[in-house]
Short mmCIF file of C-alpha atoms (C1' of nucleotides) in Angstrom, two decimals:
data_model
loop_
_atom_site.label_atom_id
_atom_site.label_comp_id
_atom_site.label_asym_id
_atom_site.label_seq_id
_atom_site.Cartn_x
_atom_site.Cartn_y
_atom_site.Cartn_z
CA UNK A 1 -59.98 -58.58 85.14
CA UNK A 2 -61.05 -55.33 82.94
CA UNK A 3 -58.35 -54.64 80.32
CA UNK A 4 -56.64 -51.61 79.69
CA UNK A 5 -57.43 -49.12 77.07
CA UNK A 6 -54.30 -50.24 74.89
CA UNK A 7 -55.02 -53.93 75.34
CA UNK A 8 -59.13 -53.71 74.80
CA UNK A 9 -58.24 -51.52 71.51
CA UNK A 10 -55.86 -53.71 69.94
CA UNK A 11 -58.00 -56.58 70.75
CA UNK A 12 -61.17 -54.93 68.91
CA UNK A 13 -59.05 -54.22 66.02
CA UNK A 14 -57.90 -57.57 65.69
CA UNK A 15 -60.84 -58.97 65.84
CA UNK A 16 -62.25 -56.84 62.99
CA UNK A 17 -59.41 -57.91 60.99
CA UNK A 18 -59.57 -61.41 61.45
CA UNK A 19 -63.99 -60.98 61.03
CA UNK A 20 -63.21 -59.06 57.83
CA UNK A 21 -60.62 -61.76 56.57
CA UNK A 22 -63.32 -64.64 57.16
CA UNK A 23 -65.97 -62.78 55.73
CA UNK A 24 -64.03 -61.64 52.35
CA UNK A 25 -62.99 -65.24 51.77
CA UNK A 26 -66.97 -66.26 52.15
CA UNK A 27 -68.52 -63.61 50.70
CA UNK A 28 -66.06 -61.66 48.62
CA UNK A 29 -64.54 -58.80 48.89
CA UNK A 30 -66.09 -55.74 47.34
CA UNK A 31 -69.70 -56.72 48.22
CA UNK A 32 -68.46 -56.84 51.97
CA UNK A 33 -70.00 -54.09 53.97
CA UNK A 34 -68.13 -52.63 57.12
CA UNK A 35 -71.44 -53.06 58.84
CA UNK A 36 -71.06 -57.05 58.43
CA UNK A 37 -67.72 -57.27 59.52
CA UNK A 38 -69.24 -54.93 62.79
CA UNK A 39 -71.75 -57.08 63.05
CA UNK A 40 -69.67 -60.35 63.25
CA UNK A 41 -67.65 -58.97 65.48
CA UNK A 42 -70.41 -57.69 67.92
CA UNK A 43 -69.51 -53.94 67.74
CA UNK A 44 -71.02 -51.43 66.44
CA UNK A 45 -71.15 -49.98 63.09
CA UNK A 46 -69.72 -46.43 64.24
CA UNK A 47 -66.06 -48.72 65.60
CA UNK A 48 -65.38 -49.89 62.21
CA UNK A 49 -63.90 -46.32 61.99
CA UNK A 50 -62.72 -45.32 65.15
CA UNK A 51 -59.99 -47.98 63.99
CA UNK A 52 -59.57 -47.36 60.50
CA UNK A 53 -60.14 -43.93 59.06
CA UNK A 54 -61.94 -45.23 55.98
CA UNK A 55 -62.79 -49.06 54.16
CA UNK A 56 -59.97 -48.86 52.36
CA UNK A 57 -57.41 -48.90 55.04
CA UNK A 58 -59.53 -51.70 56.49
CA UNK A 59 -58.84 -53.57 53.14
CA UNK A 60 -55.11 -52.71 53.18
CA UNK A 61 -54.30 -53.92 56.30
CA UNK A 62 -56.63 -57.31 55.91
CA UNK A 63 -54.79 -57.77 52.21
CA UNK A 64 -51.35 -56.91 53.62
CA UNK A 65 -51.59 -59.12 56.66
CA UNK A 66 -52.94 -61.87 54.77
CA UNK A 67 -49.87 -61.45 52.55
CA UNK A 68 -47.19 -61.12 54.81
CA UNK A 69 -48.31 -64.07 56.28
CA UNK A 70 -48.75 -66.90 53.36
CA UNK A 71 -45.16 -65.68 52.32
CA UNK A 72 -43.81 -66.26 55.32
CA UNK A 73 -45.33 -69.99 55.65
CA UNK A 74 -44.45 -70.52 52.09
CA UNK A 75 -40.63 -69.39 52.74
CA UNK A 76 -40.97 -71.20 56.31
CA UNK A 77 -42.02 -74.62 54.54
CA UNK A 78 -39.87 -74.22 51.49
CA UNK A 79 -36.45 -73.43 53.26
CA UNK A 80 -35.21 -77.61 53.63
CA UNK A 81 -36.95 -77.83 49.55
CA UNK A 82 -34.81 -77.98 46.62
CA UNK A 83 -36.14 -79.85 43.90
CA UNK A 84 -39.12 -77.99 41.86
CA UNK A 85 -41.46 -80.73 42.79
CA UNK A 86 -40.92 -80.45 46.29
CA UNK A 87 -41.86 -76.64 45.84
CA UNK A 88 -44.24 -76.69 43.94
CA UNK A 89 -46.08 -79.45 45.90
CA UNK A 90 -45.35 -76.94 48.76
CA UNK A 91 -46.94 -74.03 46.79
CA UNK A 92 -50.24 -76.09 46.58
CA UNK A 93 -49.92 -76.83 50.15
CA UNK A 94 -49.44 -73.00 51.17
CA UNK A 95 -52.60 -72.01 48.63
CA UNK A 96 -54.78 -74.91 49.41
CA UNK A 97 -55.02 -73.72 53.77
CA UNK A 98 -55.71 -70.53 52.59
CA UNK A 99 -57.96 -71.09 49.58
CA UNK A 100 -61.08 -69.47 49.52
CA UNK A 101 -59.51 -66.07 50.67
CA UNK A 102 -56.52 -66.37 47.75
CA UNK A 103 -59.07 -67.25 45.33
CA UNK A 104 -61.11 -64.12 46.29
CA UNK A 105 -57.68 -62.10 46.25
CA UNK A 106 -57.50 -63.25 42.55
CA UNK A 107 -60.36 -62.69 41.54
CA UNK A 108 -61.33 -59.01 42.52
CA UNK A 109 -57.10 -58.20 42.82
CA UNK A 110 -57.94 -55.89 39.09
CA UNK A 111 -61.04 -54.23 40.97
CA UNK A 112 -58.84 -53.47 44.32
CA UNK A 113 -57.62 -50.15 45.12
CA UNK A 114 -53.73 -49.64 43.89
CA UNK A 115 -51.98 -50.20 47.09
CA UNK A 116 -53.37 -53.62 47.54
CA UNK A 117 -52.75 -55.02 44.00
CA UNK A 118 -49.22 -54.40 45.34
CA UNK A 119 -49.60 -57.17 47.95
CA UNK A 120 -50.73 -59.79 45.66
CA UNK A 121 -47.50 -58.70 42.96
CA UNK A 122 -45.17 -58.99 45.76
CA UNK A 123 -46.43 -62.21 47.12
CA UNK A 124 -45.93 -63.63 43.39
CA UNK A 125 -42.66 -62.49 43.13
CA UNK A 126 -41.32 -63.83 46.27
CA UNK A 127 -42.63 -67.33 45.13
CA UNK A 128 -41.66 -66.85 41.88
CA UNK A 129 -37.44 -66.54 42.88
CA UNK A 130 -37.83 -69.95 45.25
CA UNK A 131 -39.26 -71.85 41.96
CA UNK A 132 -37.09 -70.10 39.12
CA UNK A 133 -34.06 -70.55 40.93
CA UNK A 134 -35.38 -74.35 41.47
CA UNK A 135 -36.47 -74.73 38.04
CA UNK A 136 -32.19 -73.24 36.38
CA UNK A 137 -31.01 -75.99 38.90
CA UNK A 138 -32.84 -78.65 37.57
CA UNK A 139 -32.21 -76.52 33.92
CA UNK A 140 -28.20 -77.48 34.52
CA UNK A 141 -28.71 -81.03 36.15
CA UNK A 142 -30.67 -81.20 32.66
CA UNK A 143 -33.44 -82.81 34.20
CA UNK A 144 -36.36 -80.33 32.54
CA UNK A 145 -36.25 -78.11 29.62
CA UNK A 146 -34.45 -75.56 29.00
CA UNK A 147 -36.59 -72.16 29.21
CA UNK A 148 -37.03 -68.61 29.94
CA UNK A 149 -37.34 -68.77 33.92
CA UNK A 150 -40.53 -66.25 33.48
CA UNK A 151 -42.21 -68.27 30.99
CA UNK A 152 -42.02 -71.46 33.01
CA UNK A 153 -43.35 -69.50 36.11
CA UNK A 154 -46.45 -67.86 34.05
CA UNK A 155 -47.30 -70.99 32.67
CA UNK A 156 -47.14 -72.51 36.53
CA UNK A 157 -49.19 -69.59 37.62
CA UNK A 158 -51.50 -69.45 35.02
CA UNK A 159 -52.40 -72.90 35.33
CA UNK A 160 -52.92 -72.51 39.04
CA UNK A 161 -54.64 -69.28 38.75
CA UNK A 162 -57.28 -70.36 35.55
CA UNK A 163 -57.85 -73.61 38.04
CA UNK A 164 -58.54 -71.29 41.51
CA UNK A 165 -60.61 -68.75 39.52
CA UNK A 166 -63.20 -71.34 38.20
CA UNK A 167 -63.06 -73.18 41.33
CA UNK A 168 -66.76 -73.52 41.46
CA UNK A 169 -66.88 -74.79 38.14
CA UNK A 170 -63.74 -77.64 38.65
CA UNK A 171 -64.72 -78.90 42.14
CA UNK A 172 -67.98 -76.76 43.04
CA UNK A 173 -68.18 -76.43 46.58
CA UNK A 174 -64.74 -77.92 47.63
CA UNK A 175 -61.02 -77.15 47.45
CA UNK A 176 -60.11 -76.96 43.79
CA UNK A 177 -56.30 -77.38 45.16
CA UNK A 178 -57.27 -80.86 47.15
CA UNK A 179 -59.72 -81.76 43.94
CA UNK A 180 -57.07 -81.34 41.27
CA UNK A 181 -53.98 -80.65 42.45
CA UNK A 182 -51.87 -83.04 42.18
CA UNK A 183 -53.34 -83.59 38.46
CA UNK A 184 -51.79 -80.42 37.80
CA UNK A 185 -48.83 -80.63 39.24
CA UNK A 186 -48.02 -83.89 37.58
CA UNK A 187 -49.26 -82.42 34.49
CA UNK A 188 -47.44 -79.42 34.49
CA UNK A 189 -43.95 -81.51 35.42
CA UNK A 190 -44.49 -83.83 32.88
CA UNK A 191 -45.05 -81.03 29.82
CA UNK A 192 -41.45 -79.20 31.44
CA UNK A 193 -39.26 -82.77 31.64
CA UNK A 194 -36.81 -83.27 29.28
CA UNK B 1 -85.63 -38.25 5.80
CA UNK B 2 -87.33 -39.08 9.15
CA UNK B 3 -86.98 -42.45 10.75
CA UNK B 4 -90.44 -44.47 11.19
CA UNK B 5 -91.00 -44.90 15.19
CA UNK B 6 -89.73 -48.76 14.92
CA UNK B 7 -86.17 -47.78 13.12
CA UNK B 8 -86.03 -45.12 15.51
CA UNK B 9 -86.50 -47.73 18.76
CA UNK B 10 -84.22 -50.00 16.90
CA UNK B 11 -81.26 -47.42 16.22
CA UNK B 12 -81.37 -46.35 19.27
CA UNK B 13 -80.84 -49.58 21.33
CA UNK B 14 -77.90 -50.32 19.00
CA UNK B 15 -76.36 -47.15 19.75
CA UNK B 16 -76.95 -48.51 23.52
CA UNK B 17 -75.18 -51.59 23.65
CA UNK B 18 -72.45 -50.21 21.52
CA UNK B 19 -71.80 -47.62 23.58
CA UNK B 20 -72.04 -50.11 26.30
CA UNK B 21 -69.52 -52.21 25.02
CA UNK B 22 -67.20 -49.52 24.34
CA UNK B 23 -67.22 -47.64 27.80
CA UNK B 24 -67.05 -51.43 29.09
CA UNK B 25 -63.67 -52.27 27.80
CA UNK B 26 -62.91 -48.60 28.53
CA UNK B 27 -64.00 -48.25 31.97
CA UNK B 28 -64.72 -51.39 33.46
CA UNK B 29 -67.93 -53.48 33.63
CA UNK B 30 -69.19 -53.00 37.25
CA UNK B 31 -68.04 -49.18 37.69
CA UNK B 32 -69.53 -48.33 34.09
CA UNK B 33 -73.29 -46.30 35.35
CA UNK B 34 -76.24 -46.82 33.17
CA UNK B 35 -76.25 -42.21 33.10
CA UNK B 36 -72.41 -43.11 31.09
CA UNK B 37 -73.63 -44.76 28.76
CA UNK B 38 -77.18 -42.66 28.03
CA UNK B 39 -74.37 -39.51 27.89
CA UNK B 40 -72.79 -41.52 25.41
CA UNK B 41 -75.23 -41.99 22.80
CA UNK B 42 -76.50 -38.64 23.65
CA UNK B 43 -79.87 -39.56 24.63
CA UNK B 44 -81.77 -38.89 28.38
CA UNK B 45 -80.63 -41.21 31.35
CA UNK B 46 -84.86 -42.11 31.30
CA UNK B 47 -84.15 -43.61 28.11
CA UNK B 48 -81.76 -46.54 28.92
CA UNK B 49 -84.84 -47.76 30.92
CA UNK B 50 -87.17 -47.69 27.68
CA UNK B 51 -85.17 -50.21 26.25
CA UNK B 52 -84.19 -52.24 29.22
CA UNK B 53 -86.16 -52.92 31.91
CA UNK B 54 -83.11 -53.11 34.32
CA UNK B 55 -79.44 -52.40 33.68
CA UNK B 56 -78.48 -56.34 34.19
CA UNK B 57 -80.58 -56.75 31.03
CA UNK B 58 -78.70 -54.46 28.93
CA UNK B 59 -75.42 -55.76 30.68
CA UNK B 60 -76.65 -59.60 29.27
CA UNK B 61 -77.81 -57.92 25.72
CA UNK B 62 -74.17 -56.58 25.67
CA UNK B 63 -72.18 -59.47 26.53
CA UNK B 64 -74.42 -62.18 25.01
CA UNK B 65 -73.78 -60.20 21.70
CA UNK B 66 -70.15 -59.79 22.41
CA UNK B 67 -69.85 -63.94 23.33
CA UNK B 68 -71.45 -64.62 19.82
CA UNK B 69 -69.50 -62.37 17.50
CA UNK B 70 -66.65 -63.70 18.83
CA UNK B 71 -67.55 -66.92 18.38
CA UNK B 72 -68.58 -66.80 15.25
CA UNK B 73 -65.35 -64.79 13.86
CA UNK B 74 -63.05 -67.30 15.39
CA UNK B 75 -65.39 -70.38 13.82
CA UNK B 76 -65.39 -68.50 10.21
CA UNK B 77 -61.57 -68.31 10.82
CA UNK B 78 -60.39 -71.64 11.64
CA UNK B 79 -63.01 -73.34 9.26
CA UNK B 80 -59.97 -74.69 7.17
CA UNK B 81 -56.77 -75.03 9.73
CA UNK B 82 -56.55 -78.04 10.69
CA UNK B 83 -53.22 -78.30 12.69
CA UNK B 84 -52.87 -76.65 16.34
CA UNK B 85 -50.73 -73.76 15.55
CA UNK B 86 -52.72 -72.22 13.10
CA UNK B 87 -55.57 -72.54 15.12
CA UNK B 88 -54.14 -70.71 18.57
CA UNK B 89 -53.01 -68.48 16.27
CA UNK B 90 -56.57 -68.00 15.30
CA UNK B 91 -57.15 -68.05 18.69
CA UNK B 92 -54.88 -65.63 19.47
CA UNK B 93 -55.55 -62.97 16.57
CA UNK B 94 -59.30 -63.19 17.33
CA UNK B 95 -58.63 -62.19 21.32
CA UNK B 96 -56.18 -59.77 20.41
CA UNK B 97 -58.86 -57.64 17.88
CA UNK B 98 -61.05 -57.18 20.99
CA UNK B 99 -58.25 -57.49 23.62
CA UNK B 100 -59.74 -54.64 26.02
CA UNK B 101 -63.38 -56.16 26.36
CA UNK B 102 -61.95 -59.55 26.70
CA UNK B 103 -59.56 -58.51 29.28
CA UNK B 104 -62.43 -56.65 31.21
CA UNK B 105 -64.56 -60.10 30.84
CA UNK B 106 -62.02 -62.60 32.45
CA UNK B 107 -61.36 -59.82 35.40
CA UNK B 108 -65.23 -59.15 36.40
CA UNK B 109 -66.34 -62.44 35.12
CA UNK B 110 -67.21 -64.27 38.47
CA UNK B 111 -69.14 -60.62 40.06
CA UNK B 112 -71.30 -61.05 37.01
CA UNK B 113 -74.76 -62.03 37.45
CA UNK B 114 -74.83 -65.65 36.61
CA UNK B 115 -77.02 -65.35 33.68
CA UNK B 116 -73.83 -63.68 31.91
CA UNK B 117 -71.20 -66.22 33.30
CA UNK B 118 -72.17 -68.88 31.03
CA UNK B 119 -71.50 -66.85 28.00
CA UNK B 120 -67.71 -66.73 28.71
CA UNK B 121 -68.01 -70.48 29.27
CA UNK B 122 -69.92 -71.44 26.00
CA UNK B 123 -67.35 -68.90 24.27
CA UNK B 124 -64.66 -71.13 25.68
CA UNK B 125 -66.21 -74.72 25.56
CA UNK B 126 -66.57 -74.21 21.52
CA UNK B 127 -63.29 -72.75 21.42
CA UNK B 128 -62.29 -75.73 23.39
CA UNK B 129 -63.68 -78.49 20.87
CA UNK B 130 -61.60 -77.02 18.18
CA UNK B 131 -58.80 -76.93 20.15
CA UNK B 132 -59.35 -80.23 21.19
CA UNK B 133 -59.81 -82.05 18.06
CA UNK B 134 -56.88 -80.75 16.31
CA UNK B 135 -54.54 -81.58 19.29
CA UNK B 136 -55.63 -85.40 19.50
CA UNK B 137 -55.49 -85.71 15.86
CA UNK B 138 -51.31 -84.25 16.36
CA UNK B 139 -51.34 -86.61 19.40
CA UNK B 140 -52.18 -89.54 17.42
CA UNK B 141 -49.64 -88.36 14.49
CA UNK B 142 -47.08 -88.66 16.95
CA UNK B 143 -46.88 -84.43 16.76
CA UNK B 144 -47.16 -84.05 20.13
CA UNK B 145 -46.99 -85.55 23.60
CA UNK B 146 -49.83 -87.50 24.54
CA UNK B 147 -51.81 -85.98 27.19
CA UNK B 148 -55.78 -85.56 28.39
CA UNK B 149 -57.37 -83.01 26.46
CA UNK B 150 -58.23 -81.11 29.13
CA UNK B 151 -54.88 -80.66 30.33
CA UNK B 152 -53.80 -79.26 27.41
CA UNK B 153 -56.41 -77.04 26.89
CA UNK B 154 -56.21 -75.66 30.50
CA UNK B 155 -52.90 -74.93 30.13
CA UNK B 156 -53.15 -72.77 27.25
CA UNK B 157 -56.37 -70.94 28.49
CA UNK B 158 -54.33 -70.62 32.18
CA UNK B 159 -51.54 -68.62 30.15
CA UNK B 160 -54.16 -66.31 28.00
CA UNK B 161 -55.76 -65.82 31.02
CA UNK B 162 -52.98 -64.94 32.83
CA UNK B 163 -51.60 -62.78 30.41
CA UNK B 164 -54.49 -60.78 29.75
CA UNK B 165 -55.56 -60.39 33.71
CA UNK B 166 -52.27 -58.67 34.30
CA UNK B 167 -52.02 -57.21 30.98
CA UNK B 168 -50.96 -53.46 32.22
CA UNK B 169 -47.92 -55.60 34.20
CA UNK B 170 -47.05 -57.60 30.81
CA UNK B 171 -47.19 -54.95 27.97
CA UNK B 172 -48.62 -51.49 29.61
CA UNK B 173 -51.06 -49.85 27.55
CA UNK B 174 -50.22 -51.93 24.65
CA UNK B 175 -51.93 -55.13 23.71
CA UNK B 176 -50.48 -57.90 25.43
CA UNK B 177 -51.32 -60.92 22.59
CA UNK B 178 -49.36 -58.36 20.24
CA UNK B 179 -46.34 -57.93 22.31
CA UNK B 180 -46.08 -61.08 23.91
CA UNK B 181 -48.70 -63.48 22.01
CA UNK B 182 -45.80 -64.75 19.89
CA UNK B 183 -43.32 -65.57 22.87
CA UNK B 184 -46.38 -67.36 24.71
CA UNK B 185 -47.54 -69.33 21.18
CA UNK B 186 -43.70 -70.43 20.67
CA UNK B 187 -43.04 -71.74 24.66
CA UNK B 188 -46.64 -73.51 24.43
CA UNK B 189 -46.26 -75.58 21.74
CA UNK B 190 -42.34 -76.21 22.51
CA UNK B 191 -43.86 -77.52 26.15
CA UNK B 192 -46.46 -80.08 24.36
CA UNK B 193 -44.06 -80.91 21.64
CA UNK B 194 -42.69 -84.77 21.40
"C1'" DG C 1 -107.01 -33.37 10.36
"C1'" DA C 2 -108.55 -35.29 14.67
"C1'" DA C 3 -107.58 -38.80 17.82
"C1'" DC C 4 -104.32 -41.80 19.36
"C1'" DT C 5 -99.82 -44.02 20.29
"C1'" DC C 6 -95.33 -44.29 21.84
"C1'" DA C 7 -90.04 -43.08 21.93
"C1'" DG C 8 -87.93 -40.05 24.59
"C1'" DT C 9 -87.45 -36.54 28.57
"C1'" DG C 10 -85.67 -34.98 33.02
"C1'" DA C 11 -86.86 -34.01 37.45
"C1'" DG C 12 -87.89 -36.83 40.89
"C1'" DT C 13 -87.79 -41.11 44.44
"C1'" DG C 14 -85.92 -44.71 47.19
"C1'" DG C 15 -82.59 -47.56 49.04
"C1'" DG C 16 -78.07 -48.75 50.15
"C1'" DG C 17 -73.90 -47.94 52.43
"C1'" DA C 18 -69.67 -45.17 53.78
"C1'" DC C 19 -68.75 -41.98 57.07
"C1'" DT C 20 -69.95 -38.37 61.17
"C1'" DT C 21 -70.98 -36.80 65.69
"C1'" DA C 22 -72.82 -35.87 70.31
"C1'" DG C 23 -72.92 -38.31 74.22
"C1'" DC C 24 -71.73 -42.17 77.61
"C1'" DC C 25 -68.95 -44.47 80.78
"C1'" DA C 26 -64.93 -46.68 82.40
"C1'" DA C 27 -59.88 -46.14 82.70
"C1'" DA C 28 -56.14 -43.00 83.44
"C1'" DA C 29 -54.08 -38.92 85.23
"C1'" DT C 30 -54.04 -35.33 88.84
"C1'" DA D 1 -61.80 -37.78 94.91
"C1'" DT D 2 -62.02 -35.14 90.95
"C1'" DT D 3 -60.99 -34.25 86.35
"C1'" DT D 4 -59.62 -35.67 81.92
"C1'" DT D 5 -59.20 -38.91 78.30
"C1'" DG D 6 -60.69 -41.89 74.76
"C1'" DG D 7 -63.02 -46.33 73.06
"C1'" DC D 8 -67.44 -47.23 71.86
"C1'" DT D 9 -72.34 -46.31 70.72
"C1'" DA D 10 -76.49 -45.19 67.98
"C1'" DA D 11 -78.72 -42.26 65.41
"C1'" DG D 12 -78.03 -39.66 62.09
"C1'" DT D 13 -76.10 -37.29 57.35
"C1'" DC D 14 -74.73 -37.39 52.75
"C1'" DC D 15 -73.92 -39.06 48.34
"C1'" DC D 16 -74.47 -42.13 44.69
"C1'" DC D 17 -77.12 -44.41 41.41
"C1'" DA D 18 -80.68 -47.55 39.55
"C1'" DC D 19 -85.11 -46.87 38.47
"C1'" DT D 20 -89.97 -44.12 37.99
"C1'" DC D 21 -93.41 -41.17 36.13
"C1'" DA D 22 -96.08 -37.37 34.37
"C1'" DC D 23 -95.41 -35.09 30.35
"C1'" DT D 24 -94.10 -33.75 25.40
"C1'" DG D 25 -94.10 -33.87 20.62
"C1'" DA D 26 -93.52 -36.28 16.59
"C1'" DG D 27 -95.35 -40.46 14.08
"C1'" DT D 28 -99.41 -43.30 12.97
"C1'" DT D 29 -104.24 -44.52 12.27
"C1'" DC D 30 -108.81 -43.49 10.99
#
DNA sequence: GAACTCAGTGAGTGGGGACTTAGCCAAAAT
DNA sequence: ATTTTGGCTAAGTCCCCACTCACTGAGTTC
């Protein structure tokens, strides 16, 4: 059965979201052309921007949705998690199924038009309340140091962030996450315990 | 008096990768067009091609210079500390006297051509070996916790890093190892301490 | 001082890639 | 059944920017 107008539309723009997701992750971001992500999807060049006005709002709405989305997961996953290892752990789960793309995201996010670096802030400081609010729990209990909340979370993030953006370099072709993450993350616990 | 034709040549391509390195940190690496910097110096947009034969070489010239200078201040410096804190300090005060071109590095690092990647990685792997060697000898002193080298060094480069990526989120148009370098120096070596 | 060399010029050239547009055809409206 | 609408096409257009080249004029060589 032929679709309607509404349905085959939505379906075309779809698809050229979910091409241009795939194709950032592989390829990066910046150096992706509209007519690649046209191409992948079998369309032609001139449809790119009968659905988005101009690359940029092709960008926002591939960075937002990818956004939206690995918060949500990570909240899903970390709402029964209450101890910092259990979210952390969860953290590295969350990153590691979307890896190549959040690597990417981190390291063009300074070369991205304004309204996307928002995305990647936001994302951050979602994550960032589940583990600080972890991390003054365990603070009381008096299980880990006691610490600025922020400075914990930077030195989680920067740790996580340093590893994903020389990815190639710590596990070359494969998932820095699966490589060396739980060397981090036992690392990192063991420099914050008491 | 007038130049011969060889100190002419020779001035000139200074006065190129200067100006390159300036409008760099200014403007960005990638976005920085080879007409910006010829307007610079004042000379004909032709002329960047005399000395170059291609814009990546100048790019390399510029960088490769940058990687040594830095490396060699920061080697001059630390030539007699011999404990860790003095020497991230080093660290530290080095980064922070050529904060903007550093920053612009780590962000456009991995869209570089590869033949300018490795300088950011030989700048840190001799950075590393100091670091390194004055950490095991604290380790052994019973200083600080006992931990792979690596690690350690990791963690510190993961918080620079991450500082100095998101540097107009930290500290604005200020320098970011000036307003917070103290805070992060302090809640590093409190984390590795015994 | 005549012939030659070469740093520097600036108006091109060429290629890449975002965006436009006239036209087509199938779905929707009448 | 006829007209209108609108998603999609394909062949442009336009702009940007790295790089070229024929030329100039000031050094250099003899």
């Amino acid at each position: 059965m032929a679709l309607t107008r509404q349905q085959q539309k939505e379906k075309t723009k779809t698809l050229l979201v979910s091409a241009g997701l795939e194709i950032f992750a592989k390829n990066g971001i910046q150096s992706t052309k509209t007519l690649d992500i046209a191409k992948k999807v079998g369309v032609s060049h001139g449809t790119v921007f009968v659905h988005f006005p101009t690359k940029k709002d092709l960008l926002i709405e591939i960075i937002d949705g990818f956004g939206r989305s690995i918060s949500e997961e990570f909240k899903k996953l970390s709402a029964d998690a209450h101890n910092l290892r259990k979210i952390l752990k969860i953290h590295l789960k969350v990153i590691e199924k979307h890896e190549n793309f959040y690597a990417r995201l981190l390291i063009e996010n300074a070369l991205l038009p304004g309204e996307v670096r928002g995305t990647l802030i936001n994302l951050q400081t979602g994550i960032a309340y589940f583990i600080n609010s972890a991390a003054r729990n365990e603070m009381k209990a008096g299980d880990i140091q006691t610490m600025p909340s922020h400075l914990l979370f930077n030195t989680w993030m920067g740790l996580i962030s340093y590893y994903l953006l020389n990815k190639d370099i710590f596990a070359g072709e494969k998932s820095v996450i699966k490589t060396k993450g739980n060397e981090i993350l036992n690392h990192f616990l063991k420099l914050i315990k008491l």
